Short mmCIF file of C-alpha atoms and ligand atoms in Angstrom, two decimals:
data_model
loop_
_atom_site.label_atom_id
_atom_site.label_comp_id
_atom_site.label_asym_id
_atom_site.label_seq_id
_atom_site.Cartn_x
_atom_site.Cartn_y
_atom_site.Cartn_z
CA MET A 1 42.81 376.02 21.38
CA PRO A 2 46.23 377.71 21.34
CA ALA A 3 45.97 381.77 20.15
CA SER A 4 49.32 381.91 18.82
CA PRO A 5 50.82 379.37 16.54
CA ALA A 6 52.19 376.11 18.42
CA ASP A 7 55.61 375.04 17.83
CA LEU A 8 54.17 371.68 16.23
CA ALA A 9 51.57 370.10 15.97
CA VAL A 10 51.00 366.57 16.33
CA LEU A 11 48.12 364.61 14.17
CA GLY A 12 47.20 361.46 15.95
CA ALA A 13 47.89 360.54 19.13
CA GLY A 14 48.67 356.95 18.57
CA PRO A 15 51.66 355.05 19.95
CA ALA A 16 53.67 357.27 16.88
CA GLY A 17 52.34 360.47 17.64
CA LEU A 18 52.34 360.23 21.65
CA ALA A 19 56.14 359.30 21.61
CA ALA A 20 56.94 361.79 18.99
CA ALA A 21 54.57 364.95 21.38
CA ALA A 22 56.16 363.76 24.46
CA ALA A 23 59.85 363.91 23.12
CA ALA A 24 59.13 367.02 21.61
CA SER A 25 57.63 368.45 24.81
CA ARG A 26 60.88 367.35 26.95
CA ALA A 27 63.05 369.07 25.02
CA GLY A 28 61.27 372.11 24.94
CA ALA A 29 59.32 372.50 22.57
CA ASN A 30 55.16 374.03 22.82
CA VAL A 31 53.40 370.73 21.10
CA VAL A 32 49.81 370.49 20.43
CA VAL A 33 48.28 367.30 19.94
CA ILE A 34 44.79 366.10 17.95
CA ASP A 35 42.69 363.49 17.77
CA GLY A 36 39.40 362.78 16.34
CA ASN A 37 39.48 360.24 19.25
CA SER A 38 38.47 361.86 22.80
CA ARG A 39 40.97 359.85 24.23
CA VAL A 40 45.05 359.30 24.02
CA GLY A 41 45.97 356.03 22.78
CA GLY A 42 45.05 355.48 19.36
CA GLN A 43 44.51 351.64 18.17
CA TYR A 44 46.80 350.28 19.84
CA TRP A 45 45.77 351.27 23.32
CA ARG A 46 42.22 352.24 22.60
CA HIS A 47 40.17 351.72 25.66
CA ARG A 48 37.19 353.06 28.07
CA ASP A 49 36.64 355.70 30.82
CA GLY A 50 37.96 353.95 33.94
CA ASP A 51 40.05 351.74 32.11
CA THR A 52 42.69 351.15 34.78
CA GLY A 53 45.12 349.13 31.26
CA ARG A 54 43.75 345.51 32.57
CA GLY A 55 44.36 343.35 29.25
CA HIS A 56 46.45 346.03 27.62
CA HIS A 57 50.07 345.56 26.74
CA HIS A 58 52.54 348.45 27.83
CA TRP A 59 49.98 350.15 29.78
CA SER A 60 52.61 352.34 31.65
CA VAL A 61 54.05 353.17 28.44
CA LEU A 62 50.82 354.94 27.95
CA THR A 63 50.58 356.95 31.07
CA GLY A 64 54.12 357.69 30.76
CA LEU A 65 53.44 359.55 27.34
CA ARG A 66 50.48 360.90 28.09
CA ALA A 67 51.46 362.66 31.53
CA ALA A 68 54.46 364.00 28.98
CA VAL A 69 51.88 365.78 26.62
CA PRO A 70 50.91 369.05 27.74
CA GLU A 71 48.30 369.77 25.24
CA PHE A 72 45.74 367.13 23.75
CA LEU A 73 42.59 368.23 21.62
CA GLY A 74 40.50 365.17 21.83
CA GLY A 75 37.28 364.95 19.62
CA HIS A 76 39.13 367.08 17.08
CA GLN A 77 38.84 365.48 13.38
CA VAL A 78 41.19 366.62 11.40
CA TRP A 79 39.76 367.42 7.63
CA HIS A 80 42.53 369.19 5.70
CA VAL A 81 46.02 370.83 6.62
CA GLU A 82 47.40 373.61 4.26
CA ARG A 83 50.65 375.49 3.99
CA ILE A 84 50.45 379.31 5.52
CA GLY A 85 53.15 381.33 5.10
CA ASP A 86 56.54 379.95 7.37
CA GLY A 87 53.94 377.41 9.06
CA PHE A 88 50.63 375.48 8.74
CA ALA A 89 47.07 375.64 8.94
CA VAL A 90 45.17 372.13 10.14
CA HIS A 91 41.47 372.42 9.81
CA THR A 92 39.59 370.31 12.85
CA SER A 93 35.89 369.80 13.30
CA GLY A 94 36.50 371.83 16.43
CA GLY A 95 38.28 374.44 14.89
CA GLU A 96 41.36 375.85 13.46
CA VAL A 97 44.99 375.16 14.53
CA ARG A 98 48.02 377.18 13.49
CA CYS A 99 51.76 375.79 14.01
CA ARG A 100 54.80 375.95 12.70
CA ALA A 101 55.86 372.62 11.80
CA LEU A 102 53.77 369.27 11.56
CA ILE A 103 54.03 365.74 13.09
CA VAL A 104 51.77 363.69 10.73
CA ALA A 105 50.77 359.87 13.15
CA THR A 106 47.19 359.63 11.74
CA GLY A 107 48.09 355.63 11.69
CA ALA A 108 45.62 352.76 9.26
CA TYR A 109 42.88 351.12 9.40
CA ASP A 110 41.86 347.67 8.16
CA ARG A 111 42.37 346.62 5.10
CA GLN A 112 39.44 344.45 3.69
CA LEU A 113 38.81 341.95 0.84
CA PRO A 114 35.54 341.79 -0.68
CA PHE A 115 33.64 338.35 -0.73
CA PRO A 116 30.21 337.46 -1.61
CA GLY A 117 28.00 338.50 1.31
CA TRP A 118 30.51 340.64 3.40
CA THR A 119 27.97 343.81 3.09
CA LEU A 120 25.89 341.58 5.42
CA PRO A 121 24.55 342.68 8.79
CA GLY A 122 27.35 340.52 11.25
CA VAL A 123 30.42 340.90 8.97
CA PHE A 124 32.70 343.18 10.86
CA THR A 125 36.51 343.83 9.95
CA ALA A 126 38.73 342.15 12.20
CA GLY A 127 39.39 345.96 13.75
CA GLY A 128 35.90 346.56 13.80
CA ALA A 129 35.02 344.00 16.50
CA GLN A 130 38.05 344.91 18.00
CA ALA A 131 37.03 348.34 18.74
CA LEU A 132 33.39 347.80 19.78
CA LEU A 133 35.05 345.66 22.32
CA LYS A 134 38.28 347.85 23.57
CA GLY A 135 36.32 350.58 23.09
CA HIS A 136 32.58 350.03 24.01
CA GLY A 137 32.90 346.52 26.15
CA VAL A 138 30.67 345.05 23.59
CA THR A 139 31.27 341.46 21.65
CA ALA A 140 30.36 342.12 17.52
CA GLY A 141 28.42 338.24 18.36
CA ARG A 142 27.87 335.67 20.34
CA ARG A 143 29.16 332.79 17.54
CA ILE A 144 32.03 334.46 15.98
CA VAL A 145 34.36 333.40 13.08
CA VAL A 146 37.65 334.99 13.04
CA ALA A 147 39.30 334.89 9.20
CA GLY A 148 41.85 336.79 7.19
CA THR A 149 45.33 336.87 7.69
CA GLY A 150 48.53 338.58 9.71
CA PRO A 151 49.01 337.96 13.91
CA PHE A 152 46.08 340.61 14.51
CA LEU A 153 43.66 337.95 13.86
CA LEU A 154 45.15 336.46 17.39
CA PRO A 155 44.59 339.92 19.49
CA VAL A 156 40.87 339.61 18.13
CA ALA A 157 39.76 336.30 18.67
CA ALA A 158 41.59 335.68 21.95
CA GLY A 159 39.85 339.37 23.18
CA LEU A 160 36.23 338.01 21.95
CA ALA A 161 37.24 335.01 23.79
CA ASP A 162 37.68 336.09 27.00
CA ALA A 163 34.84 338.93 26.95
CA GLY A 164 32.64 335.37 26.53
CA ALA A 165 32.09 335.09 22.99
CA HIS A 166 32.02 331.36 21.46
CA VAL A 167 34.89 332.03 18.38
CA VAL A 168 34.13 329.33 16.21
CA GLY A 169 37.47 329.29 14.70
CA VAL A 170 40.67 331.23 13.25
CA PHE A 171 40.93 330.85 9.57
CA GLU A 172 44.41 332.04 8.34
CA ALA A 173 44.09 332.41 4.57
CA GLY A 174 48.39 332.40 4.66
CA SER A 175 50.80 330.32 6.47
CA PRO A 176 52.79 331.83 9.19
CA ARG A 177 56.18 329.27 8.26
CA GLY A 178 56.24 331.86 6.12
CA PHE A 179 58.26 333.37 9.18
CA VAL A 180 61.14 330.72 9.49
CA ARG A 181 62.75 332.59 6.23
CA HIS A 182 63.55 335.28 8.64
CA PRO A 183 65.04 334.01 12.07
CA GLY A 184 67.20 337.23 12.58
CA ALA A 185 64.33 339.19 12.81
CA LEU A 186 62.09 337.46 15.20
CA LEU A 187 64.97 336.74 17.24
CA ALA A 188 65.68 340.56 17.69
CA ASN A 189 62.42 340.97 18.50
CA PRO A 190 61.59 338.44 21.29
CA GLY A 191 58.48 340.43 22.96
CA LYS A 192 56.05 340.24 19.76
CA LEU A 193 57.19 336.18 19.68
CA GLY A 194 56.29 336.38 23.56
CA GLU A 195 52.73 338.32 22.69
CA GLY A 196 51.77 335.72 19.94
CA ALA A 197 52.46 333.07 22.03
CA GLY A 198 50.36 334.12 24.73
CA TYR A 199 47.49 334.57 22.02
CA LEU A 200 47.81 330.88 21.47
CA ARG A 201 47.75 330.25 25.01
CA THR A 202 44.63 331.58 25.19
CA LEU A 203 43.24 330.48 22.00
CA MET A 204 44.00 327.05 23.34
CA ARG A 205 42.53 327.98 27.04
CA HIS A 206 39.08 328.31 25.12
CA ARG A 207 39.98 325.49 22.54
CA ILE A 208 39.11 327.45 19.69
CA PRO A 209 40.77 325.67 16.38
CA TYR A 210 43.72 327.88 14.87
CA ARG A 211 43.41 326.74 10.75
CA THR A 212 45.89 327.77 8.47
CA ARG A 213 45.43 328.09 4.83
CA THR A 214 41.70 328.44 5.45
CA THR A 215 39.39 331.69 5.30
CA VAL A 216 36.06 332.57 4.76
CA ALA A 217 34.98 332.73 1.29
CA ALA A 218 31.65 334.07 1.32
CA ALA A 219 28.73 334.68 3.85
CA HIS A 220 25.10 333.78 3.99
CA GLY A 221 21.90 335.22 5.45
CA THR A 222 19.06 337.35 4.81
CA GLU A 223 18.52 339.93 7.69
CA SER A 224 21.85 340.04 8.72
CA VAL A 225 24.69 336.58 8.88
CA SER A 226 23.86 333.48 9.83
CA SER A 227 26.50 331.19 8.39
CA ALA A 228 30.05 331.03 7.14
CA THR A 229 31.26 329.11 3.92
CA VAL A 230 35.20 328.46 5.36
CA ALA A 231 37.32 327.52 2.51
CA THR A 232 40.46 325.73 2.41
CA LEU A 233 42.77 327.47 0.06
CA ASP A 234 45.52 326.24 -2.55
CA ALA A 235 49.07 328.58 -1.78
CA ASP A 236 47.62 331.21 -4.14
CA TRP A 237 44.19 331.65 -2.29
CA ARG A 238 42.39 329.67 -5.17
CA VAL A 239 39.61 327.36 -3.16
CA LEU A 240 39.72 323.71 -2.70
CA ARG A 241 37.37 323.03 -0.34
CA ARG A 242 34.15 324.70 0.85
CA ARG A 243 32.32 323.69 4.00
CA GLU A 244 29.65 325.87 5.91
CA VAL A 245 29.69 326.89 9.69
CA GLU A 246 26.66 328.83 11.95
CA CYS A 247 27.18 332.37 12.98
CA ASP A 248 25.55 335.52 13.67
CA ALA A 249 29.12 337.45 13.63
CA ILE A 250 32.08 337.44 11.49
CA ALA A 251 35.16 339.34 12.10
CA VAL A 252 37.99 339.59 8.96
CA GLY A 253 41.21 341.96 8.14
CA TYR A 254 43.90 341.55 5.79
CA GLY A 255 46.33 343.85 7.14
CA PHE A 256 46.25 347.71 7.34
CA THR A 257 46.23 350.58 5.03
CA PRO A 258 48.45 353.60 6.11
CA GLN A 259 45.56 356.61 6.08
CA LEU A 260 47.25 358.84 4.10
CA GLU A 261 45.47 361.99 3.52
CA ILE A 262 46.95 364.75 5.08
CA PRO A 263 50.27 363.70 3.47
CA LEU A 264 48.85 363.61 0.34
CA GLN A 265 47.42 366.69 0.98
CA LEU A 266 50.36 368.78 1.73
CA GLY A 267 52.04 366.96 -1.53
CA CYS A 268 54.50 364.23 0.24
CA ALA A 269 56.46 361.43 -1.52
CA THR A 270 54.77 357.63 -1.08
CA ARG A 271 56.06 354.50 -2.26
CA LEU A 272 54.76 351.02 -2.05
CA ASP A 273 55.53 349.04 1.02
CA ALA A 274 56.19 345.29 0.84
CA ASP A 275 53.03 344.35 1.83
CA GLY A 276 51.44 346.30 -1.29
CA SER A 277 50.44 349.63 0.70
CA LEU A 278 50.98 352.76 -0.36
CA VAL A 279 53.21 354.58 2.84
CA ALA A 280 54.58 358.23 2.71
CA ARG A 281 58.45 358.62 2.38
CA ALA A 282 60.49 359.46 5.49
CA ASP A 283 64.32 359.64 5.91
CA ASP A 284 66.06 358.85 8.89
CA GLN A 285 65.17 361.85 10.77
CA GLN A 286 61.83 360.95 10.07
CA ARG A 287 61.17 364.34 7.28
CA ALA A 288 58.36 363.73 4.97
CA THR A 289 59.76 364.87 1.48
CA VAL A 290 57.77 368.47 2.12
CA PRO A 291 59.83 370.95 4.59
CA GLY A 292 58.68 371.55 8.03
CA VAL A 293 55.95 368.04 7.48
CA TYR A 294 57.45 364.70 9.64
CA LEU A 295 55.81 361.34 9.32
CA ALA A 296 56.16 358.75 12.14
CA GLY A 297 53.93 355.35 12.76
CA GLU A 298 52.02 353.54 10.09
CA VAL A 299 51.76 356.34 7.64
CA CYS A 300 55.00 355.24 6.66
CA GLY A 301 54.42 351.48 6.72
CA VAL A 302 52.69 349.04 8.45
CA GLY A 303 55.17 347.38 11.39
CA GLY A 304 53.25 347.20 14.66
CA ALA A 305 53.10 349.76 17.98
CA PRO A 306 57.13 349.25 19.29
CA LEU A 307 58.24 350.55 15.63
CA SER A 308 55.87 353.29 15.66
CA LEU A 309 56.99 354.31 19.20
CA VAL A 310 60.70 354.59 17.66
CA GLU A 311 60.04 356.65 14.37
CA GLY A 312 57.64 358.65 16.96
CA GLU A 313 60.11 359.98 19.01
CA LEU A 314 62.78 360.69 16.36
CA ALA A 315 60.49 362.66 14.57
CA GLY A 316 59.61 364.58 17.79
CA LEU A 317 63.44 364.69 18.62
CA HIS A 318 64.56 365.88 14.73
CA ALA A 319 61.21 368.29 14.25
CA ALA A 320 62.08 369.87 18.17
CA TRP A 321 65.92 370.34 16.77
CA THR A 322 64.33 371.97 13.47
CA THR A 323 61.27 374.59 15.27
CA ILE A 324 63.51 375.44 18.61
CA GLY A 325 66.81 374.49 17.81
CA ALA A 326 66.92 371.65 20.71
CA ALA A 327 69.47 369.18 19.15
CA PRO A 328 69.20 365.64 19.81
CA ASP A 329 71.38 363.64 21.58
CA ASN A 330 73.31 361.69 19.08
CA ALA A 331 73.38 358.41 21.04
CA ARG A 332 70.14 357.91 21.32
CA VAL A 333 68.96 358.49 17.99
CA GLY A 334 72.00 356.23 17.22
CA ARG A 335 70.17 353.79 19.42
CA LEU A 336 66.94 354.93 18.17
CA LEU A 337 67.75 354.53 14.43
CA ARG A 338 68.89 350.63 15.74
CA ARG A 339 65.45 349.86 16.90
CA ARG A 340 63.76 351.47 13.96
CA ARG A 341 65.85 349.08 12.16
CA ALA A 342 65.08 345.73 13.83
CA ASN A 343 61.70 346.24 13.91
CA ARG A 344 61.40 347.33 10.00
CA ALA A 345 62.91 344.14 9.68
CA PHE A 346 60.42 341.95 11.77
CA ALA A 347 57.76 343.96 10.02
CA ALA A 348 59.52 342.90 6.41
CA ALA A 349 59.33 339.47 7.95
CA LEU A 350 55.64 339.76 9.10
CA HIS A 351 54.70 341.13 5.83
CA ASP A 352 56.55 338.71 3.76
CA ALA A 353 55.06 335.31 6.17
CA HIS A 354 51.45 337.18 5.31
CA PRO A 355 50.88 338.16 1.89
CA VAL A 356 47.60 339.02 0.15
CA ARG A 357 47.70 336.40 -2.91
CA PRO A 358 45.43 336.76 -6.20
CA GLY A 359 43.35 333.57 -6.05
CA TRP A 360 40.84 335.77 -3.56
CA LEU A 361 39.72 337.66 -6.79
CA THR A 362 38.33 334.20 -7.91
CA TRP A 363 36.32 334.29 -4.84
CA LEU A 364 33.98 336.83 -6.01
CA ASP A 365 31.18 336.63 -8.32
CA GLY A 366 29.25 338.96 -10.75
CA GLN A 367 27.19 340.68 -8.27
CA THR A 368 29.51 340.94 -5.61
CA GLN A 369 29.70 344.62 -4.77
CA LEU A 370 33.31 345.99 -4.52
CA CYS A 371 32.02 349.56 -3.23
CA ARG A 372 29.38 348.87 -0.83
CA CYS A 373 29.07 352.76 -0.46
CA GLU A 374 27.91 353.08 -4.66
CA GLU A 375 26.44 349.22 -4.36
CA VAL A 376 29.25 348.79 -7.41
CA THR A 377 28.82 345.17 -8.58
CA VAL A 378 32.28 343.33 -9.42
CA ASP A 379 29.98 343.17 -13.15
CA ARG A 380 29.56 346.98 -13.29
CA VAL A 381 33.91 347.32 -13.10
CA ARG A 382 34.32 344.44 -15.83
CA GLU A 383 32.36 345.88 -17.99
CA SER A 384 34.16 349.52 -17.01
CA ILE A 385 37.06 347.96 -18.27
CA VAL A 386 35.77 345.44 -20.64
CA ASP A 387 33.69 347.54 -22.79
CA LEU A 388 34.51 350.84 -21.94
CA GLY A 389 38.42 350.18 -22.17
CA ALA A 390 39.34 351.85 -18.55
CA THR A 391 43.02 350.30 -18.08
CA ASP A 392 43.72 351.96 -14.28
CA THR A 393 41.71 352.57 -10.95
CA ARG A 394 41.42 356.36 -11.46
CA ALA A 395 39.17 355.54 -15.21
CA VAL A 396 37.58 352.86 -13.74
CA LYS A 397 36.28 355.28 -11.15
CA LEU A 398 35.01 357.85 -13.09
CA LEU A 399 33.47 355.07 -15.07
CA ALA A 400 31.59 353.23 -12.64
CA ARG A 401 31.75 355.19 -9.85
CA PRO A 402 33.47 352.96 -6.81
CA GLY A 403 35.14 354.87 -4.20
CA MET A 404 32.69 357.94 -5.34
CA GLY A 405 30.60 357.27 -1.94
CA LEU A 406 30.76 358.37 1.29
CA CYS A 407 33.67 356.69 2.68
CA GLN A 408 35.76 357.88 -0.90
CA GLY A 409 36.99 354.40 -1.06
CA ARG A 410 38.87 353.61 2.22
CA VAL A 411 37.01 350.59 1.84
CA CYS A 412 37.06 349.24 -1.39
CA GLY A 413 40.23 351.44 -2.73
CA TYR A 414 42.54 348.81 -2.53
CA ALA A 415 40.75 346.15 -3.98
CA THR A 416 39.25 347.47 -6.65
CA SER A 417 43.30 348.53 -7.59
CA CYS A 418 43.77 345.13 -7.40
CA PHE A 419 40.79 343.69 -9.51
CA VAL A 420 41.62 346.72 -12.03
CA ALA A 421 45.16 345.76 -12.17
CA ASP A 422 44.12 341.83 -12.47
CA ALA A 423 42.32 342.61 -15.03
CA CYS A 424 44.48 344.44 -17.05
CA GLY A 425 46.96 341.33 -16.82
CA ARG A 426 49.31 343.54 -14.57
CA GLN A 427 50.23 344.41 -10.92
CA PRO A 428 48.90 347.07 -8.67
CA THR A 429 51.01 350.28 -9.34
CA GLU A 430 52.05 353.48 -7.13
CA GLN A 431 49.78 355.30 -9.43
CA ASP A 432 46.71 352.82 -8.74
CA LEU A 433 46.60 353.13 -5.23
CA LEU A 434 47.11 357.13 -5.28
CA GLY A 435 44.00 357.19 -7.61
CA VAL A 436 42.02 355.89 -4.66
CA ALA A 437 43.81 357.31 -1.84
CA ALA A 438 43.58 361.12 -2.27
CA ARG A 439 41.34 362.71 -0.39
CA PRO A 440 41.13 366.87 -0.48
CA ILE A 441 38.77 366.56 2.70
CA ALA A 442 39.94 363.75 4.69
CA GLN A 443 36.97 363.45 7.49
CA PRO A 444 33.35 364.00 6.89
CA VAL A 445 32.54 367.56 7.45
CA THR A 446 29.50 369.93 8.20
CA LEU A 447 28.69 372.68 6.37
CA GLY A 448 28.95 374.86 9.11
CA GLU A 449 32.32 373.66 9.91
CA LEU A 450 33.59 374.41 6.76
CA ALA A 451 31.93 377.90 6.30
CA ARG A 452 33.35 378.74 9.67
CA ASP A 453 37.17 378.07 8.59
C1 LIG B 501 41.66 348.69 14.00
C2 LIG B 501 43.48 347.98 14.50
C3 LIG B 501 43.59 347.88 15.85
C4 LIG B 501 44.58 347.51 16.40
N1 LIG B 501 45.28 346.41 16.98
C5 LIG B 501 45.95 345.71 17.80
C6 LIG B 501 46.43 345.45 18.46
O1 LIG B 501 45.02 344.69 19.16
N2 LIG B 501 47.71 345.10 18.79
C7 LIG B 501 48.50 345.27 18.43
O2 LIG B 501 49.92 344.73 18.55
N3 LIG B 501 48.58 346.21 17.14
C8 LIG B 501 47.36 346.57 16.58
N4 LIG B 501 47.29 347.28 15.49
C9 LIG B 501 48.11 347.87 15.25
C10 LIG B 501 48.58 348.80 16.31
O3 LIG B 501 47.77 349.71 16.29
C11 LIG B 501 49.69 349.87 15.40
O4 LIG B 501 51.08 349.29 15.20
C12 LIG B 501 49.93 351.48 16.37
O5 LIG B 501 48.74 351.47 17.13
C13 LIG B 501 50.32 352.30 15.13
O6 LIG B 501 50.54 353.42 15.85
P1 LIG B 501 50.62 354.38 15.39
O7 LIG B 501 50.44 355.90 16.45
O8 LIG B 501 51.37 354.74 14.29
O9 LIG B 501 48.91 354.78 14.79
P2 LIG B 501 47.48 354.41 15.27
O10 LIG B 501 47.28 353.89 16.88
O11 LIG B 501 46.54 353.98 14.39
O12 LIG B 501 47.44 356.54 15.95
C14 LIG B 501 46.58 356.95 14.79
C15 LIG B 501 45.66 358.24 15.10
O13 LIG B 501 45.30 359.38 14.79
C16 LIG B 501 44.16 359.61 14.77
N5 LIG B 501 43.56 359.84 13.32
C17 LIG B 501 43.94 359.37 12.28
N6 LIG B 501 43.40 360.23 11.13
C18 LIG B 501 43.20 361.69 11.70
C19 LIG B 501 42.05 362.30 11.36
N7 LIG B 501 42.37 363.03 10.14
N8 LIG B 501 41.93 363.63 12.69
C20 LIG B 501 42.47 363.64 14.49
N9 LIG B 501 42.86 362.16 14.20
C21 LIG B 501 43.27 361.50 13.13
C22 LIG B 501 42.75 358.54 15.65
O14 LIG B 501 42.23 358.62 15.98
C23 LIG B 501 44.02 357.33 16.14
O15 LIG B 501 43.96 357.77 17.32
C24 LIG B 501 45.44 348.22 15.06
C25 LIG B 501 45.34 348.64 14.37
C26 LIG B 501 44.16 349.22 13.82
C27 LIG B 501 44.26 349.81 12.21
#
């Protein structure tokens, strides 16, 4: 733990945080990187001890960045950040860290949509199934169905198949043909296209069917999942046909939700992104709307590891400029801004090709749990709207308790907001999502840690 305040504390050691820390450190700033995980790399480079990088993309980028980061506090969950004088106090599970400026690069987590049976053991988020594999070498099951929307389903299925699981199929609710509306964005990012083609080759090698306009609309089983209803969908995701497939695990993902607790604790302004996520606002220097706070990576919009790297470097260069006066090289900044534009165009194309369509609400029955922590069913949420007159997510939360449990709305917040908005005949708003995203304590914390700080 540094004795005097660091120039910069970087929260998150994924691609964005590492790139930020490396850039600021090379510019001469005194930087500390903090992450709840004991290893650097974030979601993209999640790995095990002794991992040599086999099977990881751009591993040498990770090792280069790691070498440029002098101080890493792994296993430190940040649960609150507050402004103290000219700087900040970062409260972590390992104690308090003081800094003059802050770069928040806390990434994102799986966005989930509920469906009947989704709380059965054996139903995983796609990211959860991948984290088990990358972090622990464990496959989520032996006979696995992968479903949801977005290109992330591909590395999940490919990884599971390569590790020996039988992947029954990849069921993509959307239609990736939407990408053809954005030829410029695709051509400017040949690396991502190549990566996608590599995953498809792996699926073909393992004879894994890839079906579009299809998803898992229900899971069945007693003790744990034993089968899934695979539904063919119309363009709005209403079910056209159903069939049942046997499986012992389901991995489902509908994109990602940016992890905004820290920016919201600090009062940073937000906006709705093209994929319907709440994201924190950042300018061309990656500055948040709060002085001294910089943002990088998926907290400012889900867009993939290359975009996170670019935003991280921009944030690190500008934060070093503000804190120690090391002016960045203009030509370098210009190149980074051009790459940011190209990567953001790619992300927008991706969101346009893989939107979450409202028909998913028709998969639910009255007993489907919207909030699994507090076991709040669809019927109870509907009652709070129809009988008790709630018209927004926050009121529904107070009346029916979705989002009041252990996860504090991380899992159910997006789906509950969509459900409430639909029941009230409108689209989910920034306010709806804010009502389930603000958490004064970002991570579970023990009473001992609270007392110590
Ligand atoms: C589950 C998951 C799996 C993914 N897998 C892939 C993949 O296989 N291929 C691919 O191309 N893209 C993948 N992505 C997308 C990709 O990870 C991102 O585009 C990229 O990693 C984003 O980089 P980042 O630095 O913004 O965030 P991350 O890589 O998410 O890094 C954020 C870091 O912040 C830390 N953190 C968050 N909150 C706190 C806190 N309160 N206290 C302390 N530390 C905190 C996290 O532990 C994490 O290490 C995945 C995303 C997710 C959510």
